[in-house]
Amino acid sequence: MKHLVVFTGAGVSAESGISTFRDSDGLWENYSVQQVAHIDSWHTNKALMLDFYNQRRKQLQQVEPNEAHLILAELEQHFKVSIITQNVDNLHERAGSSTVIHLHGELTKACNERKTEVIDIAYGDINLGDKASDGSQLRPFIVWFGEQVPMFDKAIDIVQTADILLVIGTSLQVYPAASLINYTDAPIYLIDPKPEPRKGVTIIQAKASEGMRQFFREQVGKLTS
Ligand code: OAD
């Protein structure tokens, strides 16, 4: 089977009802990155950070994978599929995708301050005073600005073995994640309703579900014709 590597961002979950970050109604309209997504804020305002991610976790429990997530899972019948996501939601897993690498962490997990202990918390809250086994305050298992991206090297290895790279719903503004597309010579497809033109990238200008229907028809059609 050919190796289809899929690199997703907030746009793949938009039709499930989760806001993207940088669209006009996006999350950063209501919160500043500095307040809720920077390691420095964790040191100065843990309560606000915990509350922000507790809200995100509650919202995640109420939404469902959309057609784009479901088609990606179905593509495993035709390709070896590896998903690398910047998203902290679990919608790819809930849709049935079997290989999902989270570059920016996972909402349904918590960790100690040093990130050496990771535990599943599902959709529960993390409260001030909840302690990890080393006595440190439990925190969301999220990669904040100012922190290392530990899964990045693994993601590069995966991208380097791609026969096709499919990018869905990301503004490609956050590094190092955005640089992943530079690690392959394979054909690159980008599904996004407001794509930035990029040299050598085949653009499918559409929302994720519509774009995935088109991608599935074309690519699975090629395999069977
Ligand atoms: P952005 O909000 O920067 O970009 C979302 C992209 O999705 C844009 O290109 C939109 O045009 C597109 N989009 C909107 N609706 C869509 C739909 N229905 N279908 C497909 N695409 C759609 O989100 P990301 O690129 O994922 O990191 O942001 C990257 C990182 O920035 C996030 O992982 C997060 C944030 O800071 C951390 O929190 C560490």
PDB file of C-alpha atoms and ligand atoms in Angstrom:
ATOM      1  CA  MET A   1       0.000   0.000   0.000  1.00  0.00           C
ATOM      2  CA  LYS A   2       1.153   3.532  -0.683  1.00  0.00           C
ATOM      3  CA  HIS A   3       1.916   5.687   2.345  1.00  0.00           C
ATOM      4  CA  LEU A   4      -0.478   8.626   2.670  1.00  0.00           C
ATOM      5  CA  VAL A   5       0.766  11.086   5.281  1.00  0.00           C
ATOM      6  CA  VAL A   6      -1.850  13.584   6.452  1.00  0.00           C
ATOM      7  CA  PHE A   7      -0.936  16.784   8.268  1.00  0.00           C
ATOM      8  CA  THR A   8      -3.935  18.436   9.899  1.00  0.00           C
ATOM      9  CA  GLY A   9      -4.685  21.690  11.689  1.00  0.00           C
ATOM     10  CA  ALA A  10      -7.665  23.308  13.359  1.00  0.00           C
ATOM     11  CA  GLY A  11      -9.599  23.532  10.056  1.00  0.00           C
ATOM     12  CA  VAL A  12     -10.221  19.766   9.954  1.00  0.00           C
ATOM     13  CA  SER A  13     -12.231  20.060  13.181  1.00  0.00           C
ATOM     14  CA  ALA A  14     -14.037  23.310  12.275  1.00  0.00           C
ATOM     15  CA  GLU A  15     -17.116  21.525  10.900  1.00  0.00           C
ATOM     16  CA  SER A  16     -17.372  19.621  14.183  1.00  0.00           C
ATOM     17  CA  GLY A  17     -17.890  22.991  15.875  1.00  0.00           C
ATOM     18  CA  ILE A  18     -14.420  23.633  17.309  1.00  0.00           C
ATOM     19  CA  SER A  19     -13.139  27.131  16.523  1.00  0.00           C
ATOM     20  CA  THR A  20      -9.929  27.533  14.587  1.00  0.00           C
ATOM     21  CA  PHE A  21      -7.303  29.868  16.033  1.00  0.00           C
ATOM     22  CA  ARG A  22      -6.721  32.526  13.409  1.00  0.00           C
ATOM     23  CA  ASP A  23     -10.002  32.838  11.462  1.00  0.00           C
ATOM     24  CA  SER A  24     -12.014  35.983  12.232  1.00  0.00           C
ATOM     25  CA  ASP A  25     -14.243  34.078  14.693  1.00  0.00           C
ATOM     26  CA  GLY A  26     -11.254  32.053  15.921  1.00  0.00           C
ATOM     27  CA  LEU A  27     -10.116  31.364  19.457  1.00  0.00           C
ATOM     28  CA  TRP A  28      -7.438  34.019  19.482  1.00  0.00           C
ATOM     29  CA  GLU A  29     -10.121  36.681  18.941  1.00  0.00           C
ATOM     30  CA  ASN A  30     -11.329  36.033  22.476  1.00  0.00           C
ATOM     31  CA  TYR A  31      -8.095  35.148  24.252  1.00  0.00           C
ATOM     32  CA  SER A  32      -4.545  36.327  23.829  1.00  0.00           C
ATOM     33  CA  VAL A  33      -1.976  33.684  22.957  1.00  0.00           C
ATOM     34  CA  GLN A  34       0.191  35.092  25.694  1.00  0.00           C
ATOM     35  CA  GLN A  35      -2.558  34.489  28.286  1.00  0.00           C
ATOM     36  CA  VAL A  36      -3.531  30.924  27.467  1.00  0.00           C
ATOM     37  CA  ALA A  37      -0.882  29.316  25.281  1.00  0.00           C
ATOM     38  CA  HIS A  38       2.496  30.456  26.534  1.00  0.00           C
ATOM     39  CA  ILE A  39       4.558  28.661  29.165  1.00  0.00           C
ATOM     40  CA  ASP A  40       5.229  31.995  30.890  1.00  0.00           C
ATOM     41  CA  SER A  41       1.508  32.327  31.720  1.00  0.00           C
ATOM     42  CA  TRP A  42       1.574  28.941  33.410  1.00  0.00           C
ATOM     43  CA  HIS A  43       4.086  30.350  35.873  1.00  0.00           C
ATOM     44  CA  THR A  44       2.057  33.504  36.521  1.00  0.00           C
ATOM     45  CA  ASN A  45      -1.611  32.468  36.150  1.00  0.00           C
ATOM     46  CA  LYS A  46      -2.214  28.748  36.517  1.00  0.00           C
ATOM     47  CA  ALA A  47      -5.896  29.218  37.383  1.00  0.00           C
ATOM     48  CA  LEU A  48      -6.700  30.976  34.087  1.00  0.00           C
ATOM     49  CA  MET A  49      -4.781  28.397  32.056  1.00  0.00           C
ATOM     50  CA  LEU A  50      -6.467  25.481  33.813  1.00  0.00           C
ATOM     51  CA  ASP A  51      -9.879  27.044  33.302  1.00  0.00           C
ATOM     52  CA  PHE A  52      -9.248  27.652  29.585  1.00  0.00           C
ATOM     53  CA  TYR A  53      -8.264  24.018  28.941  1.00  0.00           C
ATOM     54  CA  ASN A  54     -11.036  22.682  31.225  1.00  0.00           C
ATOM     55  CA  GLN A  55     -13.484  24.551  28.971  1.00  0.00           C
ATOM     56  CA  ARG A  56     -11.852  23.144  25.816  1.00  0.00           C
ATOM     57  CA  ARG A  57     -12.109  19.596  27.252  1.00  0.00           C
ATOM     58  CA  LYS A  58     -15.824  20.053  28.115  1.00  0.00           C
ATOM     59  CA  GLN A  59     -16.483  21.314  24.602  1.00  0.00           C
ATOM     60  CA  LEU A  60     -14.617  18.347  23.103  1.00  0.00           C
ATOM     61  CA  GLN A  61     -16.893  15.943  24.937  1.00  0.00           C
ATOM     62  CA  GLN A  62     -19.895  17.564  23.247  1.00  0.00           C
ATOM     63  CA  VAL A  63     -18.696  17.448  19.624  1.00  0.00           C
ATOM     64  CA  GLU A  64     -18.340  14.596  17.134  1.00  0.00           C
ATOM     65  CA  PRO A  65     -15.901  13.758  14.339  1.00  0.00           C
ATOM     66  CA  ASN A  66     -17.078  15.181  11.015  1.00  0.00           C
ATOM     67  CA  GLU A  67     -17.080  13.670   7.550  1.00  0.00           C
ATOM     68  CA  ALA A  68     -13.455  14.698   6.909  1.00  0.00           C
ATOM     69  CA  HIS A  69     -12.261  12.732   9.970  1.00  0.00           C
ATOM     70  CA  LEU A  70     -14.414   9.769   8.902  1.00  0.00           C
ATOM     71  CA  ILE A  71     -13.125   9.716   5.307  1.00  0.00           C
ATOM     72  CA  LEU A  72      -9.542   9.826   6.618  1.00  0.00           C
ATOM     73  CA  ALA A  73     -10.269   6.708   8.688  1.00  0.00           C
ATOM     74  CA  GLU A  74     -11.902   5.021   5.684  1.00  0.00           C
ATOM     75  CA  LEU A  75      -8.805   5.711   3.563  1.00  0.00           C
ATOM     76  CA  GLU A  76      -7.008   3.035   5.630  1.00  0.00           C
ATOM     77  CA  GLN A  77      -8.793   0.501   3.405  1.00  0.00           C
ATOM     78  CA  HIS A  78      -6.756   1.826   0.470  1.00  0.00           C
ATOM     79  CA  PHE A  79      -3.545   3.349   1.861  1.00  0.00           C
ATOM     80  CA  LYS A  80      -1.198   3.042   4.773  1.00  0.00           C
ATOM     81  CA  VAL A  81      -2.322   6.268   6.510  1.00  0.00           C
ATOM     82  CA  SER A  82      -0.298   8.212   9.099  1.00  0.00           C
ATOM     83  CA  ILE A  83      -1.881  11.327  10.566  1.00  0.00           C
ATOM     84  CA  ILE A  84       0.241  14.074  12.084  1.00  0.00           C
ATOM     85  CA  THR A  85      -1.997  16.621  13.744  1.00  0.00           C
ATOM     86  CA  GLN A  86      -1.435  19.979  15.385  1.00  0.00           C
ATOM     87  CA  ASN A  87      -4.827  19.562  17.041  1.00  0.00           C
ATOM     88  CA  VAL A  88      -5.198  18.698  20.696  1.00  0.00           C
ATOM     89  CA  ASP A  89      -8.657  17.178  20.192  1.00  0.00           C
ATOM     90  CA  ASN A  90      -9.200  13.417  19.810  1.00  0.00           C
ATOM     91  CA  LEU A  91     -11.519  13.506  16.800  1.00  0.00           C
ATOM     92  CA  HIS A  92      -9.177  11.579  14.469  1.00  0.00           C
ATOM     93  CA  GLU A  93      -8.994   8.729  16.996  1.00  0.00           C
ATOM     94  CA  ARG A  94     -12.757   8.799  17.606  1.00  0.00           C
ATOM     95  CA  ALA A  95     -13.339   8.601  13.836  1.00  0.00           C
ATOM     96  CA  GLY A  96     -11.288   5.379  13.769  1.00  0.00           C
ATOM     97  CA  SER A  97      -7.867   6.481  12.482  1.00  0.00           C
ATOM     98  CA  SER A  98      -5.230   4.121  13.847  1.00  0.00           C
ATOM     99  CA  THR A  99      -1.988   6.118  13.583  1.00  0.00           C
ATOM    100  CA  VAL A 100      -2.229   9.651  14.978  1.00  0.00           C
ATOM    101  CA  ILE A 101       0.762  11.701  16.136  1.00  0.00           C
ATOM    102  CA  HIS A 102      -0.112  14.791  18.186  1.00  0.00           C
ATOM    103  CA  LEU A 103       2.517  17.495  17.719  1.00  0.00           C
ATOM    104  CA  HIS A 104       0.975  19.948  20.180  1.00  0.00           C
ATOM    105  CA  GLY A 105      -0.259  17.561  22.873  1.00  0.00           C
ATOM    106  CA  GLU A 106      -3.629  16.109  23.833  1.00  0.00           C
ATOM    107  CA  LEU A 107      -6.507  17.653  25.761  1.00  0.00           C
ATOM    108  CA  THR A 108      -7.548  14.352  27.335  1.00  0.00           C
ATOM    109  CA  LYS A 109      -4.192  13.953  29.081  1.00  0.00           C
ATOM    110  CA  ALA A 110      -2.506  15.685  31.999  1.00  0.00           C
ATOM    111  CA  CYS A 111       1.127  15.673  33.058  1.00  0.00           C
ATOM    112  CA  ASN A 112       3.473  16.786  35.787  1.00  0.00           C
ATOM    113  CA  GLU A 113       5.387  20.064  35.501  1.00  0.00           C
ATOM    114  CA  ARG A 114       8.439  18.326  34.000  1.00  0.00           C
ATOM    115  CA  LYS A 115       6.246  16.401  31.511  1.00  0.00           C
ATOM    116  CA  THR A 116       7.838  13.098  32.530  1.00  0.00           C
ATOM    117  CA  GLU A 117       4.557  11.585  33.753  1.00  0.00           C
ATOM    118  CA  VAL A 118       1.481  11.592  31.507  1.00  0.00           C
ATOM    119  CA  ILE A 119      -1.945  10.384  32.618  1.00  0.00           C
ATOM    120  CA  ASP A 120      -5.319   9.991  30.899  1.00  0.00           C
ATOM    121  CA  ILE A 121      -7.990  12.254  32.349  1.00  0.00           C
ATOM    122  CA  ALA A 122     -10.608  11.868  29.599  1.00  0.00           C
ATOM    123  CA  TYR A 123     -12.933  14.894  29.868  1.00  0.00           C
ATOM    124  CA  GLY A 124     -12.376  15.675  33.545  1.00  0.00           C
ATOM    125  CA  ASP A 125     -11.170  19.003  34.930  1.00  0.00           C
ATOM    126  CA  ILE A 126      -7.698  19.717  36.261  1.00  0.00           C
ATOM    127  CA  ASN A 127      -7.986  21.901  39.350  1.00  0.00           C
ATOM    128  CA  LEU A 128      -5.476  23.971  41.286  1.00  0.00           C
ATOM    129  CA  GLY A 129      -4.058  21.652  43.936  1.00  0.00           C
ATOM    130  CA  ASP A 130      -4.359  18.466  41.827  1.00  0.00           C
ATOM    131  CA  LYS A 131      -0.917  16.930  42.159  1.00  0.00           C
ATOM    132  CA  ALA A 132       1.179  14.574  40.026  1.00  0.00           C
ATOM    133  CA  SER A 133       3.024  11.743  41.787  1.00  0.00           C
ATOM    134  CA  ASP A 134       6.166  13.919  42.114  1.00  0.00           C
ATOM    135  CA  GLY A 135       4.149  16.523  44.029  1.00  0.00           C
ATOM    136  CA  SER A 136       4.044  19.108  41.243  1.00  0.00           C
ATOM    137  CA  GLN A 137       0.800  20.735  40.098  1.00  0.00           C
ATOM    138  CA  LEU A 138      -0.872  18.694  37.319  1.00  0.00           C
ATOM    139  CA  ARG A 139      -1.064  20.618  34.056  1.00  0.00           C
ATOM    140  CA  PRO A 140      -2.660  20.101  30.645  1.00  0.00           C
ATOM    141  CA  PHE A 141      -0.535  17.874  28.373  1.00  0.00           C
ATOM    142  CA  ILE A 142      -0.225  20.632  25.773  1.00  0.00           C
ATOM    143  CA  VAL A 143       2.815  22.023  23.973  1.00  0.00           C
ATOM    144  CA  TRP A 144       2.726  25.725  24.756  1.00  0.00           C
ATOM    145  CA  PHE A 145       4.641  28.450  22.990  1.00  0.00           C
ATOM    146  CA  GLY A 146       8.112  28.578  24.486  1.00  0.00           C
ATOM    147  CA  GLU A 147       8.241  24.773  24.896  1.00  0.00           C
ATOM    148  CA  GLN A 148       9.937  21.974  22.949  1.00  0.00           C
ATOM    149  CA  VAL A 149       7.925  19.987  20.384  1.00  0.00           C
ATOM    150  CA  PRO A 150       9.085  16.465  21.344  1.00  0.00           C
ATOM    151  CA  MET A 151       7.178  14.635  18.587  1.00  0.00           C
ATOM    152  CA  PHE A 152       8.672  16.767  15.821  1.00  0.00           C
ATOM    153  CA  ASP A 153      11.573  14.434  14.924  1.00  0.00           C
ATOM    154  CA  LYS A 154       9.216  11.462  14.721  1.00  0.00           C
ATOM    155  CA  ALA A 155       6.918  13.526  12.480  1.00  0.00           C
ATOM    156  CA  ILE A 156       9.844  14.343  10.164  1.00  0.00           C
ATOM    157  CA  ASP A 157      10.679  10.613   9.882  1.00  0.00           C
ATOM    158  CA  ILE A 158       7.079   9.880   8.902  1.00  0.00           C
ATOM    159  CA  VAL A 159       6.866  12.710   6.359  1.00  0.00           C
ATOM    160  CA  GLN A 160      10.090  11.504   4.754  1.00  0.00           C
ATOM    161  CA  THR A 161       8.440   8.170   3.933  1.00  0.00           C
ATOM    162  CA  ALA A 162       5.320   9.712   2.341  1.00  0.00           C
ATOM    163  CA  ASP A 163       4.159   8.777  -1.153  1.00  0.00           C
ATOM    164  CA  ILE A 164       1.562  11.548  -0.888  1.00  0.00           C
ATOM    165  CA  LEU A 165       1.358  14.382   1.670  1.00  0.00           C
ATOM    166  CA  LEU A 166      -2.144  15.717   2.298  1.00  0.00           C
ATOM    167  CA  VAL A 167      -2.385  18.932   4.338  1.00  0.00           C
ATOM    168  CA  ILE A 168      -5.796  19.945   5.728  1.00  0.00           C
ATOM    169  CA  GLY A 169      -6.977  23.118   7.468  1.00  0.00           C
ATOM    170  CA  THR A 170      -3.816  24.733   8.750  1.00  0.00           C
ATOM    171  CA  SER A 171      -2.573  28.276   8.221  1.00  0.00           C
ATOM    172  CA  LEU A 172       1.023  26.929   8.349  1.00  0.00           C
ATOM    173  CA  GLN A 173       2.006  29.836  10.572  1.00  0.00           C
ATOM    174  CA  VAL A 174       3.271  28.009  13.643  1.00  0.00           C
ATOM    175  CA  TYR A 175       6.799  26.591  13.613  1.00  0.00           C
ATOM    176  CA  PRO A 176       8.387  24.130  13.707  1.00  0.00           C
ATOM    177  CA  ALA A 177       5.174  22.282  12.704  1.00  0.00           C
ATOM    178  CA  ALA A 178       4.684  24.291   9.510  1.00  0.00           C
ATOM    179  CA  SER A 179       8.126  23.342   8.218  1.00  0.00           C
ATOM    180  CA  LEU A 180       7.118  19.652   7.964  1.00  0.00           C
ATOM    181  CA  ILE A 181       5.954  20.159   4.385  1.00  0.00           C
ATOM    182  CA  ASN A 182       9.579  20.873   3.423  1.00  0.00           C
ATOM    183  CA  TYR A 183      10.703  17.346   4.337  1.00  0.00           C
ATOM    184  CA  THR A 184       9.208  15.516   1.340  1.00  0.00           C
ATOM    185  CA  ASP A 185       9.531  15.349  -2.430  1.00  0.00           C
ATOM    186  CA  ALA A 186       6.177  13.556  -2.684  1.00  0.00           C
ATOM    187  CA  PRO A 187       3.168  15.301  -4.256  1.00  0.00           C
ATOM    188  CA  ILE A 188       1.538  17.681  -1.757  1.00  0.00           C
ATOM    189  CA  TYR A 189      -2.215  18.423  -1.658  1.00  0.00           C
ATOM    190  CA  LEU A 190      -3.716  21.190   0.493  1.00  0.00           C
ATOM    191  CA  ILE A 191      -7.405  21.326   1.441  1.00  0.00           C
ATOM    192  CA  ASP A 192      -8.447  24.721   2.816  1.00  0.00           C
ATOM    193  CA  PRO A 193     -11.286  27.154   1.991  1.00  0.00           C
ATOM    194  CA  LYS A 194      -8.856  30.108   2.173  1.00  0.00           C
ATOM    195  CA  PRO A 195      -5.526  28.667   1.077  1.00  0.00           C
ATOM    196  CA  GLU A 196      -2.312  30.626   0.678  1.00  0.00           C
ATOM    197  CA  PRO A 197      -0.969  29.793  -2.791  1.00  0.00           C
ATOM    198  CA  ARG A 198       2.204  27.683  -2.508  1.00  0.00           C
ATOM    199  CA  LYS A 199       4.579  26.609  -5.237  1.00  0.00           C
ATOM    200  CA  GLY A 200       4.376  22.910  -6.063  1.00  0.00           C
ATOM    201  CA  VAL A 201       1.264  22.318  -3.947  1.00  0.00           C
ATOM    202  CA  THR A 202      -2.030  21.130  -5.491  1.00  0.00           C
ATOM    203  CA  ILE A 203      -4.772  23.167  -3.862  1.00  0.00           C
ATOM    204  CA  ILE A 204      -8.286  21.899  -3.227  1.00  0.00           C
ATOM    205  CA  GLN A 205     -10.077  25.068  -2.209  1.00  0.00           C
ATOM    206  CA  ALA A 206     -12.892  23.721  -0.055  1.00  0.00           C
ATOM    207  CA  LYS A 207     -13.939  22.997   3.488  1.00  0.00           C
ATOM    208  CA  ALA A 208     -12.435  19.815   4.903  1.00  0.00           C
ATOM    209  CA  SER A 209     -15.423  17.491   4.316  1.00  0.00           C
ATOM    210  CA  GLU A 210     -16.032  18.587   0.728  1.00  0.00           C
ATOM    211  CA  GLY A 211     -12.286  18.572  -0.008  1.00  0.00           C
ATOM    212  CA  MET A 212     -11.944  15.073   1.440  1.00  0.00           C
ATOM    213  CA  ARG A 213     -14.804  13.772  -0.705  1.00  0.00           C
ATOM    214  CA  GLN A 214     -12.991  15.101  -3.775  1.00  0.00           C
ATOM    215  CA  PHE A 215      -9.592  13.770  -2.646  1.00  0.00           C
ATOM    216  CA  PHE A 216     -11.079  10.321  -1.920  1.00  0.00           C
ATOM    217  CA  ARG A 217     -12.803  10.128  -5.322  1.00  0.00           C
ATOM    218  CA  GLU A 218      -9.633  11.125  -7.185  1.00  0.00           C
ATOM    219  CA  GLN A 219      -7.066   9.069  -5.277  1.00  0.00           C
ATOM    220  CA  VAL A 220      -9.097   5.918  -4.717  1.00  0.00           C
ATOM    221  CA  GLY A 221     -10.279   6.222  -8.342  1.00  0.00           C
ATOM    222  CA  LYS A 222      -6.619   6.191  -9.475  1.00  0.00           C
ATOM    223  CA  LEU A 223      -5.955   3.026  -7.461  1.00  0.00           C
ATOM    224  CA  THR A 224      -8.886   1.143  -8.973  1.00  0.00           C
ATOM    225  CA  SER A 225      -8.661   2.361 -12.604  1.00  0.00           C
TER     226      SER A 225
HETATM  227  P1  OAD B   1      -5.225  28.272  12.304  1.00  0.00           P
HETATM  228  O1  OAD B   1      -6.426  28.829  13.002  1.00  0.00           O
HETATM  229  O2  OAD B   1      -3.999  29.090  12.277  1.00  0.00           O
HETATM  230  O3  OAD B   1      -5.600  27.940  10.788  1.00  0.00           O
HETATM  231  C1  OAD B   1      -6.796  27.254  10.487  1.00  0.00           C
HETATM  232  C2  OAD B   1      -6.859  27.011   8.994  1.00  0.00           C
HETATM  233  O4  OAD B   1      -8.036  26.242   8.749  1.00  0.00           O
HETATM  234  C3  OAD B   1      -6.941  28.279   8.137  1.00  0.00           C
HETATM  235  O5  OAD B   1      -6.049  28.159   7.029  1.00  0.00           O
HETATM  236  C4  OAD B   1      -8.417  28.287   7.685  1.00  0.00           C
HETATM  237  O6  OAD B   1      -8.583  28.865   6.375  1.00  0.00           O
HETATM  238  C5  OAD B   1      -8.719  26.798   7.645  1.00  0.00           C
HETATM  239  N1  OAD B   1     -10.142  26.445   7.784  1.00  0.00           N
HETATM  240  C6  OAD B   1     -11.150  27.144   8.373  1.00  0.00           C
HETATM  241  N2  OAD B   1     -12.309  26.466   8.287  1.00  0.00           N
HETATM  242  C7  OAD B   1     -12.030  25.300   7.633  1.00  0.00           C
HETATM  243  C8  OAD B   1     -12.799  24.160   7.234  1.00  0.00           C
HETATM  244  N3  OAD B   1     -14.107  24.079   7.493  1.00  0.00           N
HETATM  245  N4  OAD B   1     -12.167  23.164   6.568  1.00  0.00           N
HETATM  246  C9  OAD B   1     -10.824  23.235   6.300  1.00  0.00           C
HETATM  247  N5  OAD B   1     -10.065  24.272   6.648  1.00  0.00           N
HETATM  248  C10 OAD B   1     -10.654  25.297   7.309  1.00  0.00           C
HETATM  249  O7  OAD B   1      -4.957  26.814  12.942  1.00  0.00           O
HETATM  250  P2  OAD B   1      -3.650  25.919  12.889  1.00  0.00           P
HETATM  251  O8  OAD B   1      -2.884  26.141  11.621  1.00  0.00           O
HETATM  252  O9  OAD B   1      -4.054  24.541  13.237  1.00  0.00           O
HETATM  253  O10 OAD B   1      -0.898  25.531  18.677  1.00  0.00           O
HETATM  254  O11 OAD B   1      -2.822  26.524  14.092  1.00  0.00           O
HETATM  255  C11 OAD B   1      -1.595  25.970  14.436  1.00  0.00           C
HETATM  256  C12 OAD B   1      -1.350  26.062  15.911  1.00  0.00           C
HETATM  257  O12 OAD B   1      -1.589  27.398  16.351  1.00  0.00           O
HETATM  258  C13 OAD B   1      -2.275  25.253  16.764  1.00  0.00           C
HETATM  259  O13 OAD B   1      -1.919  23.883  16.853  1.00  0.00           O
HETATM  260  C14 OAD B   1      -2.163  25.907  18.108  1.00  0.00           C
HETATM  261  C15 OAD B   1      -2.151  27.366  17.685  1.00  0.00           C
HETATM  262  O14 OAD B   1      -1.349  28.166  18.433  1.00  0.00           O
HETATM  263  C16 OAD B   1      -0.746  25.565  19.996  1.00  0.00           C
HETATM  264  O15 OAD B   1      -1.644  25.857  20.761  1.00  0.00           O
HETATM  265  C17 OAD B   1       0.630  25.188  20.433  1.00  0.00           C
END
